Structures are given as C-alpha cells and as structure tokens.
PDB file of C-alpha atoms in Angstrom:
ATOM      1  CA  MET A 239      76.089 110.893  46.274  1.00 54.00           C
ATOM      2  CA  SER A 240      73.613 113.720  46.923  1.00 65.00           C
ATOM      3  CA  LEU A 241      74.479 117.057  48.387  1.00 66.00           C
ATOM      4  CA  ASP A 242      72.532 116.011  51.602  1.00 77.00           C
ATOM      5  CA  THR A 243      74.430 112.632  51.866  1.00 84.00           C
ATOM      6  CA  GLY A 244      77.717 114.456  51.430  1.00 88.00           C
ATOM      7  CA  SER A 245      77.029 116.991  54.084  1.00 93.00           C
ATOM      8  CA  HIS A 246      75.964 114.165  56.628  1.00 95.00           C
ATOM      9  CA  LEU A 247      79.214 112.284  55.785  1.00 96.00           C
ATOM     10  CA  LEU A 248      81.260 115.381  56.210  1.00 97.00           C
ATOM     11  CA  PHE A 249      79.454 116.073  59.674  1.00 98.00           C
ATOM     12  CA  GLY A 250      80.259 112.544  60.807  1.00 98.00           C
ATOM     13  CA  PHE A 251      84.042 113.195  60.569  1.00 98.00           C
ATOM     14  CA  THR A 252      83.753 116.649  62.095  1.00 98.00           C
ATOM     15  CA  MET A 253      81.908 115.132  65.035  1.00 98.00           C
ATOM     16  CA  ALA A 254      84.748 112.683  65.438  1.00 98.00           C
ATOM     17  CA  GLY A 255      87.053 115.816  65.768  1.00 98.00           C
ATOM     18  CA  LEU A 256      84.751 117.392  68.189  1.00 98.00           C
ATOM     19  CA  SER A 257      85.003 114.104  70.357  1.00 98.00           C
ATOM     20  CA  TYR A 258      88.561 115.049  71.190  1.00 98.00           C
ATOM     21  CA  LEU A 259      87.051 117.539  73.757  1.00 98.00           C
ATOM     22  CA  ASP A 260      86.313 114.320  75.887  1.00 97.00           C
ATOM     23  CA  PRO A 261      89.643 113.438  77.605  1.00 97.00           C
ATOM     24  CA  ALA A 262      88.755 109.613  77.313  1.00 97.00           C
ATOM     25  CA  VAL A 263      88.876 110.033  73.622  1.00 97.00           C
ATOM     26  CA  SER A 264      91.906 112.370  73.103  1.00 96.00           C
ATOM     27  CA  GLY A 265      93.914 110.196  75.531  1.00 95.00           C
ATOM     28  CA  ASP A 266      93.249 106.893  73.777  1.00 96.00           C
ATOM     29  CA  PRO A 267      94.090 106.676  70.025  1.00 96.00           C
ATOM     30  CA  THR A 268      92.195 103.247  69.640  1.00 97.00           C
ATOM     31  CA  LEU A 269      89.056 104.734  71.149  1.00 98.00           C
ATOM     32  CA  ALA A 270      89.408 107.902  68.995  1.00 98.00           C
ATOM     33  CA  GLN A 271      89.484 105.724  65.829  1.00 97.00           C
ATOM     34  CA  VAL A 272      86.515 103.720  66.944  1.00 98.00           C
ATOM     35  CA  VAL A 273      84.489 106.905  67.787  1.00 98.00           C
ATOM     36  CA  MET A 274      85.375 108.238  64.257  1.00 98.00           C
ATOM     37  CA  VAL A 275      83.968 105.064  62.565  1.00 98.00           C
ATOM     38  CA  GLY A 276      80.809 105.197  64.882  1.00 98.00           C
ATOM     39  CA  THR A 277      80.163 108.925  64.274  1.00 98.00           C
ATOM     40  CA  VAL A 278      80.555 108.609  60.530  1.00 98.00           C
ATOM     41  CA  VAL A 279      78.225 105.737  60.427  1.00 98.00           C
ATOM     42  CA  GLY A 280      75.867 107.257  63.056  1.00 98.00           C
ATOM     43  CA  SER A 281      75.744 110.541  61.056  1.00 98.00           C
ATOM     44  CA  ASN A 282      74.244 108.605  58.048  1.00 97.00           C
ATOM     45  CA  ALA A 283      72.437 105.831  59.798  1.00 97.00           C
ATOM     46  CA  PRO A 284      68.948 107.673  59.870  1.00 96.00           C
ATOM     47  CA  ASP A 285      69.053 107.788  55.980  1.00 94.00           C
ATOM     48  CA  PHE A 286      69.538 103.892  55.632  1.00 95.00           C
ATOM     49  CA  ASP A 287      65.861 103.923  55.149  1.00 92.00           C
ATOM     50  CA  SER A 288      66.503 105.008  51.435  1.00 91.00           C
ATOM     51  CA  VAL A 289      66.793 101.355  50.671  1.00 92.00           C
ATOM     52  CA  VAL A 290      62.953 101.253  50.603  1.00 92.00           C
ATOM     53  CA  ARG A 291      63.211 103.118  47.258  1.00 90.00           C
ATOM     54  CA  LEU A 292      63.805  99.728  45.634  1.00 90.00           C
ATOM     55  CA  LYS A 293      60.168  98.872  46.397  1.00 91.00           C
ATOM     56  CA  GLY A 294      59.010 101.907  44.542  1.00 89.00           C
ATOM     57  CA  TYR A 295      58.637 105.699  45.044  1.00 90.00           C
ATOM     58  CA  SER A 296      55.386 105.339  46.955  1.00 92.00           C
ATOM     59  CA  ALA A 297      57.180 103.292  49.572  1.00 93.00           C
ATOM     60  CA  TYR A 298      60.013 105.711  49.697  1.00 92.00           C
ATOM     61  CA  ILE A 299      57.547 108.630  50.366  1.00 91.00           C
ATOM     62  CA  ARG A 300      55.873 106.741  53.274  1.00 91.00           C
ATOM     63  CA  TYR A 301      59.198 105.602  55.016  1.00 91.00           C
ATOM     64  CA  HIS A 302      61.855 108.003  54.246  1.00 92.00           C
ATOM     65  CA  ARG A 303      62.765 110.173  57.086  1.00 94.00           C
ATOM     66  CA  GLY A 304      60.048 108.280  59.208  1.00 93.00           C
ATOM     67  CA  ILE A 305      60.849 105.560  61.921  1.00 94.00           C
ATOM     68  CA  THR A 306      64.583 105.634  61.284  1.00 95.00           C
ATOM     69  CA  HIS A 307      64.557 109.323  62.506  1.00 96.00           C
ATOM     70  CA  SER A 308      62.032 108.855  65.186  1.00 95.00           C
ATOM     71  CA  ILE A 309      62.619 109.132  69.020  1.00 95.00           C
ATOM     72  CA  PRO A 310      63.050 105.420  69.699  1.00 95.00           C
ATOM     73  CA  ALA A 311      65.559 105.266  66.734  1.00 97.00           C
ATOM     74  CA  TRP A 312      67.722 108.079  68.264  1.00 97.00           C
ATOM     75  CA  PHE A 313      68.702 105.440  71.001  1.00 97.00           C
ATOM     76  CA  ILE A 314      68.568 102.266  68.997  1.00 98.00           C
ATOM     77  CA  TRP A 315      71.207 103.469  66.222  1.00 98.00           C
ATOM     78  CA  PRO A 316      73.884 103.979  68.823  1.00 98.00           C
ATOM     79  CA  ALA A 317      73.403 100.465  70.169  1.00 98.00           C
ATOM     80  CA  VAL A 318      73.297  98.869  66.965  1.00 98.00           C
ATOM     81  CA  ILE A 319      76.423 100.575  65.709  1.00 98.00           C
ATOM     82  CA  GLY A 320      78.287 100.721  69.129  1.00 98.00           C
ATOM     83  CA  VAL A 321      77.967  97.168  70.269  1.00 98.00           C
ATOM     84  CA  PRO A 322      79.788  95.569  67.118  1.00 98.00           C
ATOM     85  CA  LEU A 323      82.447  98.298  67.201  1.00 98.00           C
ATOM     86  CA  ALA A 324      83.109  97.785  71.009  1.00 98.00           C
ATOM     87  CA  ALA A 325      83.160  94.171  70.469  1.00 97.00           C
ATOM     88  CA  GLY A 326      85.469  94.340  67.489  1.00 96.00           C
ATOM     89  CA  TYR A 327      87.957  96.663  68.974  1.00 95.00           C
ATOM     90  CA  GLN A 328      87.667  95.617  72.598  1.00 95.00           C
ATOM     91  CA  VAL A 329      86.708  98.929  73.933  1.00 96.00           C
ATOM     92  CA  TRP A 330      83.922  97.925  76.295  1.00 97.00           C
ATOM     93  CA  ASP A 331      85.311  99.807  79.218  1.00 96.00           C
ATOM     94  CA  HIS A 332      84.455 102.856  77.099  1.00 97.00           C
ATOM     95  CA  PHE A 333      81.150 101.708  75.630  1.00 98.00           C
ATOM     96  CA  TRP A 334      79.080 104.498  77.101  1.00 98.00           C
ATOM     97  CA  THR A 335      81.649 107.101  75.696  1.00 98.00           C
ATOM     98  CA  LEU A 336      81.296 105.667  72.346  1.00 98.00           C
ATOM     99  CA  TYR A 337      77.452 105.328  72.586  1.00 98.00           C
ATOM    100  CA  GLY A 338      77.276 109.065  73.536  1.00 98.00           C
ATOM    101  CA  TRP A 339      79.174 110.274  70.596  1.00 99.00           C
ATOM    102  CA  ILE A 340      77.218 108.044  68.209  1.00 99.00           C
ATOM    103  CA  LEU A 341      74.065 109.326  69.708  1.00 98.00           C
ATOM    104  CA  LEU A 342      75.247 112.925  69.244  1.00 98.00           C
ATOM    105  CA  SER A 343      75.965 112.258  65.550  1.00 98.00           C
ATOM    106  CA  VAL A 344      72.569 110.741  65.013  1.00 98.00           C
ATOM    107  CA  LEU A 345      70.792 113.687  66.722  1.00 98.00           C
ATOM    108  CA  PHE A 346      72.737 116.270  64.677  1.00 98.00           C
ATOM    109  CA  HIS A 347      71.591 114.497  61.490  1.00 97.00           C
ATOM    110  CA  VAL A 348      67.941 114.541  62.640  1.00 97.00           C
ATOM    111  CA  ILE A 349      68.171 118.242  63.868  1.00 97.00           C
ATOM    112  CA  LEU A 350      69.376 119.232  60.409  1.00 96.00           C
ATOM    113  CA  ASP A 351      66.628 117.349  58.671  1.00 96.00           C
ATOM    114  CA  LEU A 352      64.110 119.147  61.004  1.00 96.00           C
ATOM    115  CA  PHE A 353      65.387 122.585  60.085  1.00 97.00           C
ATOM    116  CA  ASN A 354      64.963 121.991  56.151  1.00 94.00           C
ATOM    117  CA  THR A 355      61.801 122.050  54.004  1.00 93.00           C
ATOM    118  CA  TYR A 356      61.367 118.346  53.395  1.00 92.00           C
ATOM    119  CA  GLY A 357      61.104 117.615  57.173  1.00 92.00           C
ATOM    120  CA  VAL A 358      60.947 114.536  59.213  1.00 95.00           C
ATOM    121  CA  GLN A 359      58.446 112.424  61.253  1.00 94.00           C
ATOM    122  CA  ILE A 360      60.471 113.092  64.357  1.00 94.00           C
ATOM    123  CA  ALA A 361      57.663 112.408  66.932  1.00 91.00           C
ATOM    124  CA  ARG A 362      56.912 108.848  65.859  1.00 89.00           C
ATOM    125  CA  PRO A 363      55.634 106.486  67.014  1.00 87.00           C
ATOM    126  CA  PHE A 364      53.482 108.865  69.098  1.00 89.00           C
ATOM    127  CA  VAL A 365      52.277 111.064  66.071  1.00 89.00           C
ATOM    128  CA  LYS A 366      52.856 110.564  62.224  1.00 89.00           C
ATOM    129  CA  LYS A 367      52.915 114.462  61.567  1.00 92.00           C
ATOM    130  CA  TRP A 368      55.758 115.697  59.497  1.00 94.00           C
ATOM    131  CA  PHE A 369      57.669 118.426  61.115  1.00 95.00           C
ATOM    132  CA  HIS A 370      59.782 120.997  59.113  1.00 95.00           C
ATOM    133  CA  LEU A 371      61.007 124.367  60.410  1.00 97.00           C
ATOM    134  CA  ASP A 372      62.073 125.733  56.789  1.00 96.00           C
ATOM    135  CA  ILE A 373      65.197 127.529  58.009  1.00 97.00           C
ATOM    136  CA  LEU A 374      67.964 125.818  56.280  1.00 96.00           C
ATOM    137  CA  ALA A 375      68.390 124.544  52.668  1.00 94.00           C
ATOM    138  CA  ILE A 376      68.996 120.914  51.971  1.00 92.00           C
ATOM    139  CA  PHE A 377      72.594 121.949  51.443  1.00 93.00           C
ATOM    140  CA  GLU A 378      74.135 124.888  53.128  1.00 95.00           C
ATOM    141  CA  PRO A 379      77.342 125.939  51.279  1.00 95.00           C
ATOM    142  CA  PHE A 380      78.608 128.016  54.319  1.00 97.00           C
ATOM    143  CA  LEU A 381      78.247 125.082  56.787  1.00 97.00           C
ATOM    144  CA  PHE A 382      79.868 122.854  54.412  1.00 97.00           C
ATOM    145  CA  VAL A 383      82.885 125.063  53.839  1.00 98.00           C
ATOM    146  CA  VAL A 384      83.257 125.704  57.633  1.00 98.00           C
ATOM    147  CA  HIS A 385      83.350 121.996  58.436  1.00 98.00           C
ATOM    148  CA  LEU A 386      85.401 121.083  55.435  1.00 98.00           C
ATOM    149  CA  GLY A 387      87.969 123.819  56.521  1.00 98.00           C
ATOM    150  CA  GLY A 388      87.963 122.339  60.057  1.00 98.00           C
ATOM    151  CA  LEU A 389      88.965 118.959  58.696  1.00 98.00           C
ATOM    152  CA  TRP A 390      91.751 120.553  56.460  1.00 98.00           C
ATOM    153  CA  LEU A 391      93.099 122.455  59.729  1.00 98.00           C
ATOM    154  CA  TRP A 392      93.149 119.022  61.572  1.00 98.00           C
ATOM    155  CA  TYR A 393      94.843 117.300  58.681  1.00 96.00           C
ATOM    156  CA  GLN A 394      97.447 120.026  58.947  1.00 97.00           C
ATOM    157  CA  GLY A 395      98.197 119.274  62.588  1.00 95.00           C
ATOM    158  CA  ALA A 396      95.920 121.783  64.379  1.00 97.00           C
ATOM    159  CA  ASP A 397      94.482 120.744  67.745  1.00 97.00           C
ATOM    160  CA  PRO A 398      91.021 119.320  66.998  1.00 98.00           C
ATOM    161  CA  ARG A 399      89.656 120.476  70.331  1.00 97.00           C
ATOM    162  CA  GLN A 400      90.162 123.972  69.473  1.00 97.00           C
ATOM    163  CA  VAL A 401      89.256 123.662  65.735  1.00 98.00           C
ATOM    164  CA  PHE A 402      85.991 121.793  66.174  1.00 98.00           C
ATOM    165  CA  GLY A 403      84.929 123.622  69.278  1.00 98.00           C
ATOM    166  CA  TRP A 404      84.906 126.719  67.127  1.00 98.00           C
ATOM    167  CA  VAL A 405      83.459 124.810  64.052  1.00 98.00           C
ATOM    168  CA  TYR A 406      80.289 123.619  66.135  1.00 98.00           C
ATOM    169  CA  ALA A 407      80.171 127.079  67.885  1.00 98.00           C
ATOM    170  CA  ILE A 408      79.946 128.782  64.383  1.00 99.00           C
ATOM    171  CA  THR A 409      77.494 126.171  63.281  1.00 98.00           C
ATOM    172  CA  VAL A 410      74.954 126.731  66.193  1.00 98.00           C
ATOM    173  CA  GLY A 411      75.533 130.652  65.726  1.00 98.00           C
ATOM    174  CA  TYR A 412      74.745 130.315  62.123  1.00 98.00           C
ATOM    175  CA  ILE A 413      71.631 128.315  62.511  1.00 98.00           C
ATOM    176  CA  ALA A 414      70.374 130.852  65.269  1.00 98.00           C
ATOM    177  CA  VAL A 415      70.955 133.722  62.895  1.00 98.00           C
ATOM    178  CA  ARG A 416      69.076 131.937  60.081  1.00 98.00           C
ATOM    179  CA  ALA A 417      66.157 131.202  62.404  1.00 98.00           C
ATOM    180  CA  TRP A 418      66.015 134.887  63.426  1.00 98.00           C
ATOM    181  CA  HIS A 419      66.216 135.889  59.815  1.00 98.00           C
ATOM    182  CA  HIS A 420      63.397 133.432  58.875  1.00 98.00           C
ATOM    183  CA  HIS A 421      61.185 134.908  61.590  1.00 97.00           C
ATOM    184  CA  ARG A 422      61.774 138.514  60.360  1.00 97.00           C
ATOM    185  CA  VAL A 423      60.982 137.509  56.691  1.00 97.00           C
ATOM    186  CA  ILE A 424      57.678 135.898  57.794  1.00 97.00           C
ATOM    187  CA  ASP A 425      56.662 139.174  59.460  1.00 96.00           C
ATOM    188  CA  ARG A 426      57.712 141.055  56.415  1.00 97.00           C
ATOM    189  CA  VAL A 427      55.656 138.924  53.830  1.00 97.00           C
ATOM    190  CA  LEU A 428      52.461 139.224  55.964  1.00 96.00           C
ATOM    191  CA  ARG A 429      52.954 142.875  56.428  1.00 96.00           C
ATOM    192  CA  GLU A 430      53.825 143.889  52.752  1.00 95.00           C
ATOM    193  CA  THR A 431      51.382 141.438  50.982  1.00 94.00           C
ATOM    194  CA  GLY A 432      48.513 142.108  53.245  1.00 92.00           C
ATOM    195  CA  VAL A 433      47.221 138.623  52.819  1.00 93.00           C
ATOM    196  CA  GLU A 434      45.747 137.169  56.052  1.00 93.00           C
ATOM    197  CA  GLY A 435      46.699 133.580  56.613  1.00 95.00           C
ATOM    198  CA  VAL A 436      49.624 131.349  57.864  1.00 96.00           C
ATOM    199  CA  CYS A 437      52.940 132.184  56.288  1.00 97.00           C
ATOM    200  CA  HIS A 438      55.461 129.642  55.412  1.00 96.00           C
ATOM    201  CA  VAL A 439      58.919 130.939  54.348  1.00 97.00           C
ATOM    202  CA  LEU A 440      61.119 128.529  52.389  1.00 96.00           C
ATOM    203  CA  PRO A 441      65.034 128.838  52.142  1.00 96.00           C
ATOM    204  CA  THR A 442      67.097 128.719  49.113  1.00 94.00           C
ATOM    205  CA  PHE A 443      70.790 128.428  48.639  1.00 92.00           C
ATOM    206  CA  HIS A 444      71.003 132.272  48.713  1.00 93.00           C
ATOM    207  CA  TRP A 445      70.915 133.831  52.152  1.00 94.00           C
ATOM    208  CA  PHE A 446      68.567 136.675  51.057  1.00 95.00           C
ATOM    209  CA  HIS A 447      66.405 134.821  48.632  1.00 96.00           C
ATOM    210  CA  TRP A 448      63.388 133.085  49.946  1.00 97.00           C
ATOM    211  CA  LEU A 449      60.268 131.615  48.680  1.00 97.00           C
ATOM    212  CA  PHE A 450      57.048 131.782  50.465  1.00 97.00           C
ATOM    213  CA  VAL A 451      53.558 130.219  50.726  1.00 97.00           C
ATOM    214  CA  VAL A 452      50.646 131.964  52.592  1.00 98.00           C
ATOM    215  CA  GLU A 453      47.928 129.582  53.354  1.00 96.00           C
ATOM    216  CA  THR A 454      44.297 131.027  53.388  1.00 96.00           C
ATOM    217  CA  GLU A 455      40.887 129.299  53.821  1.00 93.00           C
ATOM    218  CA  ASP A 456      40.379 129.191  50.141  1.00 92.00           C
ATOM    219  CA  GLY A 457      44.039 128.516  48.842  1.00 95.00           C
ATOM    220  CA  TYR A 458      47.761 129.295  48.729  1.00 97.00           C
ATOM    221  CA  TYR A 459      49.484 132.523  47.598  1.00 98.00           C
ATOM    222  CA  THR A 460      53.115 131.813  46.420  1.00 98.00           C
ATOM    223  CA  GLY A 461      55.802 134.310  45.959  1.00 97.00           C
ATOM    224  CA  ARG A 462      59.383 135.260  46.611  1.00 97.00           C
ATOM    225  CA  VAL A 463      61.506 137.612  48.655  1.00 97.00           C
ATOM    226  CA  SER A 464      64.633 138.866  46.990  1.00 95.00           C
ATOM    227  CA  GLY A 465      66.514 141.401  49.183  1.00 91.00           C
ATOM    228  CA  ARG A 466      64.079 144.151  49.986  1.00 89.00           C
ATOM    229  CA  SER A 467      61.555 142.947  47.384  1.00 95.00           C
ATOM    230  CA  VAL A 468      58.391 140.921  48.346  1.00 96.00           C
ATOM    231  CA  GLN A 469      56.458 139.753  45.313  1.00 96.00           C
ATOM    232  CA  VAL A 470      53.232 137.623  45.002  1.00 96.00           C
ATOM    233  CA  GLU A 471      53.413 135.424  42.039  1.00 95.00           C
ATOM    234  CA  ASP A 472      50.612 132.895  41.951  1.00 96.00           C
ATOM    235  CA  PHE A 473      47.395 131.772  43.744  1.00 97.00           C
ATOM    236  CA  TYR A 474      46.407 127.996  43.943  1.00 96.00           C
ATOM    237  CA  PRO A 475      42.927 127.128  45.175  1.00 94.00           C
ATOM    238  CA  LYS A 476      42.497 124.295  47.743  1.00 89.00           C
ATOM    239  CA  ALA A 477      39.278 122.642  46.549  1.00 76.00           C
ATOM    240  CA  GLN A 478      38.048 121.288  43.261  1.00 80.00           C
ATOM    241  CA  GLU A 479      35.051 119.003  43.210  1.00 84.00           C
ATOM    242  CA  HIS A 480      35.002 116.107  40.560  1.00 90.00           C
ATOM    243  CA  SER A 481      34.069 112.530  40.659  1.00 92.00           C
ATOM    244  CA  ALA A 482      37.502 111.660  38.953  1.00 94.00           C
ATOM    245  CA  ILE A 483      39.261 113.326  41.919  1.00 94.00           C
ATOM    246  CA  GLN A 484      37.539 111.168  44.436  1.00 94.00           C
ATOM    247  CA  ALA A 485      38.229 108.006  42.255  1.00 94.00           C
ATOM    248  CA  SER A 486      41.947 109.041  42.082  1.00 95.00           C
ATOM    249  CA  MET A 487      42.154 108.943  45.829  1.00 94.00           C
ATOM    250  CA  LYS A 488      41.940 105.200  45.783  1.00 93.00           C
ATOM    251  CA  THR A 489      45.280 104.697  44.172  1.00 95.00           C
ATOM    252  CA  ASP A 490      48.500 103.775  46.050  1.00 94.00           C
ATOM    253  CA  GLY A 491      50.262 106.867  44.613  1.00 95.00           C
ATOM    254  CA  VAL A 492      47.726 109.409  45.857  1.00 96.00           C
ATOM    255  CA  ARG A 493      47.292 107.669  49.293  1.00 96.00           C
ATOM    256  CA  ALA A 494      51.112 107.905  49.631  1.00 95.00           C
ATOM    257  CA  PHE A 495      51.261 111.438  48.561  1.00 96.00           C
ATOM    258  CA  LEU A 496      48.562 112.472  50.957  1.00 95.00           C
ATOM    259  CA  SER A 497      50.367 110.914  53.860  1.00 93.00           C
ATOM    260  CA  PHE A 498      53.256 113.165  53.093  1.00 93.00           C
ATOM    261  CA  ALA A 499      52.002 116.364  51.396  1.00 94.00           C
ATOM    262  CA  GLN A 500      50.985 119.295  53.541  1.00 89.00           C
ATOM    263  CA  TRP A 501      49.775 122.151  51.239  1.00 94.00           C
ATOM    264  CA  VAL A 502      47.658 120.216  48.629  1.00 95.00           C
ATOM    265  CA  HIS A 503      46.487 121.565  45.341  1.00 96.00           C
ATOM    266  CA  VAL A 504      44.512 119.243  42.931  1.00 96.00           C
ATOM    267  CA  THR A 505      43.130 119.900  39.630  1.00 95.00           C
ATOM    268  CA  CYS A 506      41.087 117.767  37.114  1.00 95.00           C
ATOM    269  CA  ARG A 507      41.004 118.270  33.406  1.00 93.00           C
ATOM    270  CA  GLU A 508      38.928 116.224  30.753  1.00 92.00           C
ATOM    271  CA  LEU A 509      40.575 114.422  28.097  1.00 93.00           C
ATOM    272  CA  GLN A 510      39.211 112.885  24.982  1.00 90.00           C
ATOM    273  CA  ASP A 511      39.107 109.474  26.438  1.00 91.00           C
ATOM    274  CA  GLY A 512      38.867 110.168  30.173  1.00 93.00           C
ATOM    275  CA  TYR A 513      40.337 112.389  32.780  1.00 95.00           C
ATOM    276  CA  GLU A 514      43.720 113.517  34.170  1.00 96.00           C
ATOM    277  CA  VAL A 515      43.930 114.516  37.899  1.00 97.00           C
ATOM    278  CA  ILE A 516      47.042 116.356  38.895  1.00 97.00           C
ATOM    279  CA  TRP A 517      47.917 116.356  42.879  1.00 97.00           C
ATOM    280  CA  SER A 518      50.642 118.770  43.738  1.00 97.00           C
ATOM    281  CA  ASP A 519      52.345 119.874  46.976  1.00 96.00           C
ATOM    282  CA  VAL A 520      52.501 123.638  46.967  1.00 97.00           C
ATOM    283  CA  ARG A 521      55.436 123.497  49.468  1.00 95.00           C
ATOM    284  CA  PHE A 522      57.828 122.645  46.664  1.00 95.00           C
ATOM    285  CA  TRP A 523      56.700 125.366  44.096  1.00 96.00           C
ATOM    286  CA  TYR A 524      59.265 127.030  41.949  1.00 93.00           C
ATOM    287  CA  ASP A 525      59.245 129.356  38.956  1.00 91.00           C
ATOM    288  CA  LYS A 526      55.521 129.325  38.644  1.00 92.00           C
ATOM    289  CA  LYS A 527      55.462 125.485  38.577  1.00 94.00           C
ATOM    290  CA  LEU A 528      54.374 122.733  41.066  1.00 96.00           C
ATOM    291  CA  PRO A 529      56.900 120.066  40.311  1.00 96.00           C
ATOM    292  CA  PHE A 530      56.182 117.563  42.990  1.00 96.00           C
ATOM    293  CA  GLY A 531      53.036 115.417  43.152  1.00 96.00           C
ATOM    294  CA  VAL A 532      51.114 112.537  41.493  1.00 97.00           C
ATOM    295  CA  ASN A 533      49.361 112.442  38.098  1.00 97.00           C
ATOM    296  CA  VAL A 534      46.449 109.922  37.603  1.00 97.00           C
ATOM    297  CA  ARG A 535      44.714 109.241  34.423  1.00 97.00           C
ATOM    298  CA  LEU A 536      41.287 107.594  34.428  1.00 95.00           C
ATOM    299  CA  ASP A 537      38.747 106.501  31.651  1.00 93.00           C
ATOM    300  CA  LYS A 538      35.208 107.818  31.307  1.00 92.00           C
ATOM    301  CA  LYS A 539      33.972 105.220  33.875  1.00 90.00           C
ATOM    302  CA  GLY A 540      36.551 106.448  36.560  1.00 89.00           C
ATOM    303  CA  ASN A 541      38.876 103.455  36.201  1.00 93.00           C
ATOM    304  CA  VAL A 542      42.458 104.250  36.682  1.00 94.00           C
ATOM    305  CA  VAL A 543      44.619 103.513  33.683  1.00 94.00           C
ATOM    306  CA  TRP A 544      47.837 105.222  34.659  1.00 93.00           C
ATOM    307  CA  GLN A 545      49.495 106.977  37.555  1.00 95.00           C
ATOM    308  CA  ARG A 546      52.915 108.494  38.283  1.00 95.00           C
ATOM    309  CA  LEU A 547      54.279 109.751  41.708  1.00 95.00           C
ATOM    310  CA  GLY A 548      57.374 111.934  41.983  1.00 94.00           C
ATOM    311  CA  TRP A 549      59.087 114.919  40.497  1.00 94.00           C
ATOM    312  CA  ARG A 550      57.959 116.702  37.342  1.00 91.00           C
ATOM    313  CA  LYS A 551      61.468 118.199  36.718  1.00 88.00           C
ATOM    314  CA  ARG A 552      65.021 117.143  35.789  1.00 81.00           C
ATOM    315  CA  LEU A 553      67.262 116.167  38.540  1.00 79.00           C
ATOM    316  CA  TRP A 554      69.456 119.225  38.256  1.00 72.00           C
ATOM    317  CA  ASP A 555      66.624 121.691  38.200  1.00 79.00           C
ATOM    318  CA  PRO A 556      65.379 123.443  41.404  1.00 79.00           C
ATOM    319  CA  PRO A 557      63.920 122.936  43.911  1.00 82.00           C
ATOM    320  CA  PHE A 558      66.524 120.760  45.708  1.00 79.00           C
ATOM    321  CA  VAL A 559      64.982 118.959  48.589  1.00 74.00           C
TER     322      VAL A 559
END
C-alpha cells in the first residue's frame, strides 16, 4: 500500500466520524455503519483507475487521475457505491444522506490530489488540462497524525462529533497556512533569484524545505529553498533540434508522456549505432537529476529500436509523487 493510498483510507474512516454531526447518522447505528462503508470506499474510489496499469505504464499515465477524478465522476461514484449499500442494508429512506457523505469523501480525495504536485484532470470532460496547486506533499505526516489521533480518541470513547469537528477544522486551517506559505515562497524565489519567469514552488515532506522551477522563454531554472536560503542549482533548456527527436515523437511512450508532462526538457545524444532521445519532466527534478520521463533509442535511419517510459530511480528514492 502506498503512502497516498494509506492516507485516503484513513480519511475515509475519519469522514465517517465527521458524519456523526448529522443527526440522522448519529441517531441510527445501522445508517452510521453503512455511511462508514460508503465513505471508506468513496475515499478510495477515484483511484480505482490504477487498474489500467495492467495495460502498461503509458496507459497508466494517460488515465490515472483522469476521468475517475472528473466533474461527472464526483456525482457518479456516490450513486455507484450508495445504491448497492442502500439496497443491501435497506436504508432507502436515508439514501440522500448516504449519497451526500460519500460525495464528500470523493470530493475530499480529489481536492487533496489537486493540492499536490502530480495533479489531476479535474475539469474533464470539458478540458484535458492537468491542474496541480503544488501546496501539499503526496503524504502529509501532520495530517496523517491528526486524523490517526482522532480515530484513536474515537476508539477510546470520545464523542466523534467533537473530535472530528476539530480534526477537519485543523485540516482546513493547515491547508490554508500551507497555501499562504507557498505564496510567500514564490515571491521570495522571484525576488532573490532575479530570474524573470513563471515560478512554480514544489512541496517536500519538510515544512520549510521547498523545490522550485522558474520557467523562462528559453528553459527552466531549478533550485531549492531551505529555511532562509534560496539557491539556484541548474538550468535546463527547452528546445533542441534533431531529426531523432522528431522521430521519437511517433512512439506511444512519448505521446503518453507529452499528454501528461508540463515542463518538458529533451536531449539527444549520438551513439555508435544510432541515437538516444531522453524526454524528461522538470516538474519532478531532484538532486540535480530528472528522474521521470521516457528514453527512446533509434538506429541511424531513425527507426525506434527500444523505448522506456517511467521513473529512472529506485522506489524508495525521492521525489515521492
């Protein structure tokens, strides 16, 4: 189980605790049980699209956090989950209560995905653009501890209405503070580096450590913010012209990559028997490396002989997205 999946599972249980603020739920043990099942499933439902990884990584890149996180899916998931539960537990009189709490769990999942760096195609089917606010890490230890602590208090007999009212108030407050801090860091990076461009600041697991990418007309400046220190580390040019680069764009891996990547850096190097084209997404830079992208090898005639899409790092190495 990934850190991301574990968080969503935990939030499903705490959303069930929050539902006790609804008198219909707190006054009916059967409905409370059904709502818990619904919120736990609903909190993870948008990520059911992970099954497409069985078709290959290019399919995963195209579809993960896509249509299952889209506006129509927000309302479809509660129906898909809620109807069988209402039928199985015979709680049709409270169907819309059940539907509403499942909807909240789905929306909370999508909102958290929107706030991290990987992003989400939240506006499908209207536009296929990826949206990411870059405010939260894929796993937030503070939020995990707060929600886990809330579950422990509930297990010890505390009133879930008070416990989870505070848990979610703290959650909203924490996200607001992180958003404010993120905005301040962007201003600081632009001011202290003197680079003119569009600045993107990316979170880490540490509250006061951020990575940044400043996009200019010619390329991308990368660097890090550690406390009061702002340091530029590298520059990656945007454009490189070569016939092998054009030929590599015909591959499924590159097409899938370009449908997802936002800050693209591409290089071409000549080999003894052909060329290697390396496409990278600067968004996921770390430690002077670009660990995510697609590598394509071609022969001297421009025919593709090998390609690989994915991470160029070990599973336990950063960045974690």
